[in-house]
Structures are given as C-alpha cells and as structure tokens.
Tab-separated table of C-alpha atoms in Angstrom:
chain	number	residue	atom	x	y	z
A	1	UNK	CA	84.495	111.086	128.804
A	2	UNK	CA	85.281	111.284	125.157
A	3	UNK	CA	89.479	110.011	124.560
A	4	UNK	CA	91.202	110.582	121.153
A	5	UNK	CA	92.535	107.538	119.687
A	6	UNK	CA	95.103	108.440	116.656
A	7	UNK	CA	95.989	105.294	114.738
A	8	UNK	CA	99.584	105.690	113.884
A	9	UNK	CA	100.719	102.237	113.143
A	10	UNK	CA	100.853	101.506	109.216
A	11	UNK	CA	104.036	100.806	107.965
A	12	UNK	CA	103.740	103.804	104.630
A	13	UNK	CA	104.199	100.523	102.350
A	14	UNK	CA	104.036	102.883	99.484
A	15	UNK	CA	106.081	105.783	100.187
A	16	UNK	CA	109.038	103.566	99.044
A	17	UNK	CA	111.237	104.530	101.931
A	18	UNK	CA	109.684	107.534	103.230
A	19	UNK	CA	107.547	107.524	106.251
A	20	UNK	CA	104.652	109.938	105.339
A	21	UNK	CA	104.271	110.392	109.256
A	22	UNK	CA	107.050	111.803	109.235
A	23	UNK	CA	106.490	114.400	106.313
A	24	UNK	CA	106.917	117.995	107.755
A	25	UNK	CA	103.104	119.280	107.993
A	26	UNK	CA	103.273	122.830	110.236
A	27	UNK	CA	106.979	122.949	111.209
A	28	UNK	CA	106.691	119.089	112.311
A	29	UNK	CA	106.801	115.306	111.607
A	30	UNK	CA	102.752	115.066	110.421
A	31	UNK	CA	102.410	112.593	113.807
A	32	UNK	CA	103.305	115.506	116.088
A	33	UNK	CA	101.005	117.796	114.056
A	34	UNK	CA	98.199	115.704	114.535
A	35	UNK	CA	98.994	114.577	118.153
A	36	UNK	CA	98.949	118.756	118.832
A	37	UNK	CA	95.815	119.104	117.061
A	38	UNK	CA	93.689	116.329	118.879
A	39	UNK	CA	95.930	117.436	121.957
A	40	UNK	CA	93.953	121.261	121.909
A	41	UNK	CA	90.725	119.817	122.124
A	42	UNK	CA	91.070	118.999	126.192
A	43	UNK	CA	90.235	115.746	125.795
A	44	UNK	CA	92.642	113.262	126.293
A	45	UNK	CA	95.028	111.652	123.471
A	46	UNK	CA	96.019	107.893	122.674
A	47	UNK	CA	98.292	106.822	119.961
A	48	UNK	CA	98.665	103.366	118.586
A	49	UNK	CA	101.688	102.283	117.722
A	50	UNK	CA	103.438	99.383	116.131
A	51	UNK	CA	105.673	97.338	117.968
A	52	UNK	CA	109.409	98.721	117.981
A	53	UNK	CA	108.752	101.672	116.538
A	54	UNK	CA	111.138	104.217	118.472
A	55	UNK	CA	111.422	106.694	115.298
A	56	UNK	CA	107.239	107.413	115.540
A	57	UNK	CA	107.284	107.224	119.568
A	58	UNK	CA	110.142	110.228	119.436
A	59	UNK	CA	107.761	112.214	117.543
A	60	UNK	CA	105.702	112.276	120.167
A	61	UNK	CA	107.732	111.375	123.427
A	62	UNK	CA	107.901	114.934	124.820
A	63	UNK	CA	103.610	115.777	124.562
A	64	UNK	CA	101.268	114.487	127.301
A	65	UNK	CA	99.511	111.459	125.204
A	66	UNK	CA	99.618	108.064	126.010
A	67	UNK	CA	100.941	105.296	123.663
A	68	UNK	CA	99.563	102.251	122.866
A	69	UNK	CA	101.354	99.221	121.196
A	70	UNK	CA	99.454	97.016	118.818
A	71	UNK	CA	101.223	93.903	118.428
A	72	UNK	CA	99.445	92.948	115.899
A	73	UNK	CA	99.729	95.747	113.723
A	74	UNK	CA	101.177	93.973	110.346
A	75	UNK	CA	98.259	92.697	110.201
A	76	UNK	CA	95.630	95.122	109.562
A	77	UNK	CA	94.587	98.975	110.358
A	78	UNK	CA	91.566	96.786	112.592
A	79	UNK	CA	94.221	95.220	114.624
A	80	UNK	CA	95.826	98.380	115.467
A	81	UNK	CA	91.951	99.830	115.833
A	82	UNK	CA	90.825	96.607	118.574
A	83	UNK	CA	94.578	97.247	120.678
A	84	UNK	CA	93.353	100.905	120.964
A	85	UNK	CA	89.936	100.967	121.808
A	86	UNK	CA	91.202	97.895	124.520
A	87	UNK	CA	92.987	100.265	126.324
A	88	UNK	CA	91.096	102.971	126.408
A	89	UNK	CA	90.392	103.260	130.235
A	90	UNK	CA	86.902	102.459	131.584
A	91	UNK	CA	86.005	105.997	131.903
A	92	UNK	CA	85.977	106.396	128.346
A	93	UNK	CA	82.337	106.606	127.243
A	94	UNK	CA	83.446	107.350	123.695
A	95	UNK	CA	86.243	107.224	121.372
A	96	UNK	CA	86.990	109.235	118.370
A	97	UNK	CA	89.427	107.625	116.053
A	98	UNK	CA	91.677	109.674	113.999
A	99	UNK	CA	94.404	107.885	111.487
A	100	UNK	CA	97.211	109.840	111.637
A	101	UNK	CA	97.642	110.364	107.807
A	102	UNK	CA	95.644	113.305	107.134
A	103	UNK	CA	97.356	116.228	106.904
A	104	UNK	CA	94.261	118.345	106.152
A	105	UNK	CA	92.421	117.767	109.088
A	106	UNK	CA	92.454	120.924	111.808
A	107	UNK	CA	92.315	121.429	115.131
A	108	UNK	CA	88.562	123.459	114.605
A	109	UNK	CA	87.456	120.350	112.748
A	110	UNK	CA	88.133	117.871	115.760
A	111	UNK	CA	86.790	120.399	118.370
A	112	UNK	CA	83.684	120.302	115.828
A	113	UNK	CA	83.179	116.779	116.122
A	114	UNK	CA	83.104	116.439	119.933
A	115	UNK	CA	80.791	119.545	120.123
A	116	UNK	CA	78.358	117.787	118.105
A	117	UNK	CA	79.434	114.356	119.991
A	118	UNK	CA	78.241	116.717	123.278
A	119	UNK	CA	75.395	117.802	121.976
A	120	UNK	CA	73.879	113.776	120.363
A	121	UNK	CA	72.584	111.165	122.150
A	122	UNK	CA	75.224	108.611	124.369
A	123	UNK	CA	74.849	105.610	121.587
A	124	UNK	CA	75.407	108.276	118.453
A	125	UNK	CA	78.192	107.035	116.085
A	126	UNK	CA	79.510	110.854	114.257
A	127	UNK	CA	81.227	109.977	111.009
A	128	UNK	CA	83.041	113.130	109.397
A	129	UNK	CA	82.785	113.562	105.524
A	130	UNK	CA	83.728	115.941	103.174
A	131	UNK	CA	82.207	118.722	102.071
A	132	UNK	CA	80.368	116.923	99.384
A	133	UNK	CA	79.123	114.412	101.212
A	134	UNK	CA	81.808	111.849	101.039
A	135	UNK	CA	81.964	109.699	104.633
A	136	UNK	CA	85.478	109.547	105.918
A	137	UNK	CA	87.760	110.680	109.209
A	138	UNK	CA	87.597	110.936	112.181
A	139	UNK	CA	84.840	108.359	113.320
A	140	UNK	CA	83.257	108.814	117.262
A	141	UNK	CA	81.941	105.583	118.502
A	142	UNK	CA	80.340	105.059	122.241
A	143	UNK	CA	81.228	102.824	124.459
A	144	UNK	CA	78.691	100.580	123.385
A	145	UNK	CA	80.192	99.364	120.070
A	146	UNK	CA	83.590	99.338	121.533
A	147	UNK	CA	83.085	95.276	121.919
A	148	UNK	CA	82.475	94.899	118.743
A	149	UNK	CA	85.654	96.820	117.345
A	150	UNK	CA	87.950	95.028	119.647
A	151	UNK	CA	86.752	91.507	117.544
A	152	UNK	CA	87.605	93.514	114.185
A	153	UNK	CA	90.399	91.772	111.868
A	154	UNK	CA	91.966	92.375	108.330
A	155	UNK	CA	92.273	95.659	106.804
A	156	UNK	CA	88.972	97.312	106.787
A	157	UNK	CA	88.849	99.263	109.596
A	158	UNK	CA	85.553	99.807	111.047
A	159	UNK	CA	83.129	99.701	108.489
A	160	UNK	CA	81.171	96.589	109.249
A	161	UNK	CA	80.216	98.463	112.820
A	162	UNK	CA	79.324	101.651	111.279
A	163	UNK	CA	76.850	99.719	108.757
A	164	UNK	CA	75.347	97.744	111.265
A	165	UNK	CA	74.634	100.552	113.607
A	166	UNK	CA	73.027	103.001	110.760
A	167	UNK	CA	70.256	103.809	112.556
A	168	UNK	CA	72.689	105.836	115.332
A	169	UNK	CA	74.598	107.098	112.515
A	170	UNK	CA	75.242	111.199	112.282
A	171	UNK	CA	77.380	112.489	109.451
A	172	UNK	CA	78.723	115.616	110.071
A	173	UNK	CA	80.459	117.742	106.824
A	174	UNK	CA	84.054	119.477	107.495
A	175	UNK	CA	85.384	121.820	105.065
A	176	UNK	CA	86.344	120.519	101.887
A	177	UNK	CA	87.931	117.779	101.575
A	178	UNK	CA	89.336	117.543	105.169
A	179	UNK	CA	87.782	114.730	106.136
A	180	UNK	CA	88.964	112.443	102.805
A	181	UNK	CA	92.228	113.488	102.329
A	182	UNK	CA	94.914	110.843	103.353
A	183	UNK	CA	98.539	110.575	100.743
A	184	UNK	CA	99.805	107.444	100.410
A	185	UNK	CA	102.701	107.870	97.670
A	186	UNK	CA	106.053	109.884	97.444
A	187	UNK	CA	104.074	111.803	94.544
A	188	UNK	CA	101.142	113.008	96.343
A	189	UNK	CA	103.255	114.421	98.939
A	190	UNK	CA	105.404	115.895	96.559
A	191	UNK	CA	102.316	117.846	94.968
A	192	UNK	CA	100.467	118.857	98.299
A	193	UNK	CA	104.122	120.223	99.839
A	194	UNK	CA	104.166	122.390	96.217
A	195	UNK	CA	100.472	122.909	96.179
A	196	UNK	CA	100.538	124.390	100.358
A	197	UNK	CA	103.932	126.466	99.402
A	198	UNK	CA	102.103	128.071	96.545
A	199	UNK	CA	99.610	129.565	98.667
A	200	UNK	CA	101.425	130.456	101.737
C-alpha cells in the first residue's frame, strides 16, 4: 500500500515572522491545501510535525490524516524525513514524500505519480520534475530503501538514497514548474499571491 508522507516541520526561518504554511493557498492555510490534495488520492495521509507545534496541527486537526512528531526536527528536513518513514505502518510498501511548501503542486499531479507508482516495478524510486526536466517533489520510495532514510541526518533530505539507487530511478515530468516550486521569503509570496490574483 502506497501512504503519503507530507513533511510539514521546518520552522519558515526566512519568512521573518510569517509561517508560509500558513499562507492562504485555495481558501486555506497552504498545510490544509496540501493535506486535501494528497487526501483525494485514496491513499492514506501522514504529516510530520515538529514538536509543540499546535498552530500547524489545527490546520489539520479536523481531516482524517495521521500526525507524526519528529523530535528532532531543528535539526534537519532528514530528521523530520527518518521520524516519518519510521512510522509509517508495516503495510506500507511505499511512501511518497511531499514537503508541504509547494503551493503549485495539484491534486492531478499526485494522483499522476501513484498511477505511474501502480503501473512500475515494487523497488522503482518515481522522482517528479518539472516540465523541463528539473528533478524535484514529490519523491516515491519502496519499502526497500525505507532503512536507509530512517539513518539520514543534516539537511539534505534524501538525495544520497536517490543517487545510490539510480538504476531504479523513474523521473516523471508534471506541468511546469509544479514540481520545483517551493517560496521561502515574505517576497516570493508576496509576488505569487499578486501573480495568482492577476489571473483569476
């Protein structure tokens, strides 16, 4: 069984202040958006969290997703990445991992993803990337790496596993820049809220 896993633990150390979680993407904090998006796939929906974080959990207390605290969060996106894939239940013969900062990325794009995760071979790793080509988010790993990310550390997310399993490696192309897109400062938000208003 495939399980989302939504990374939703940074701390927005550059938004000054602002939580970009919490920027309004859809009628909703971005977490909720997100969390609804991987929610109408079917398949079932994990969020990491960091530890006492009550404002992100409300987001998100009310939908049918399971939460997942990673103590260790300060200390790196791979901390928050090894407390998530370690409790994913044993069922889980796959996890796709979404980071919850990417405003661009749909609900078609996700149910894309695990259609083509259906449709590969059990030990396939599917890597979403731009349009162009660029590798990004989400990233679908089996079962079969999962003890490797649970040993990750630092900041770097998964990228040692995904180069040392290249030969399992399937990139599949969303929509422009869907798969790339993550805002980090007060300013980018600023432009995307103006740039989506301009063409509603």
């Amino acid at each position: 069984m495939l399980n989302i896993l939504i990374l939703a633990a940074g701390k927005s150390s550059r938004m000054r202040g602002r939580d970009k979680l919490a920027e309004v993407v859809e009628g909703a904090p971005l977490l909720r958006t997100m969390a609804q998006r991987a929610l109408s796939t079917g398949y079932p929906v994990c969020v990491v969290l960091a530890p006492h974080d009550t404002t992100r959990h409300k987001m998100i207390n009310d939908l049918t997703i399971a939460t997942i605290i990673a103590k260790d969060a300060a200390r790196g996106m791979a901390h928050s990445l090894a407390a998530g894939v370690a409790a994913l239940p044993e069922t889980c013969t796959a996890a796709m991992v979404i980071l919850a900062d990417m405003p661009e990325l749909t609900a078609p794009d996700l149910a894309h993803l695990a259609t083509e995760w259906a449709r590969l071979s059990d030990d396939s790793i599917l890597q979403a990337t731009s349009e162009d080509g660029r590798p990004g988010h989400p990233v679908i790993f089996p079962n079969t790496v999962f003890d490797d990310l649970a040993e990750l550390t630092g900041d770097q997310g998964a990228r040692s596993v995904i180069a040392a399993s290249r030969d399992a490696l399937h990139r599949i192309p969303l929509a422009g820049q869907h798969a790339v897109l993550d805002l980090d400062t007060p300013e980018a938000w600023d432009a995307w809220h103006r740039a989506q208003s301009s063409t509603e």
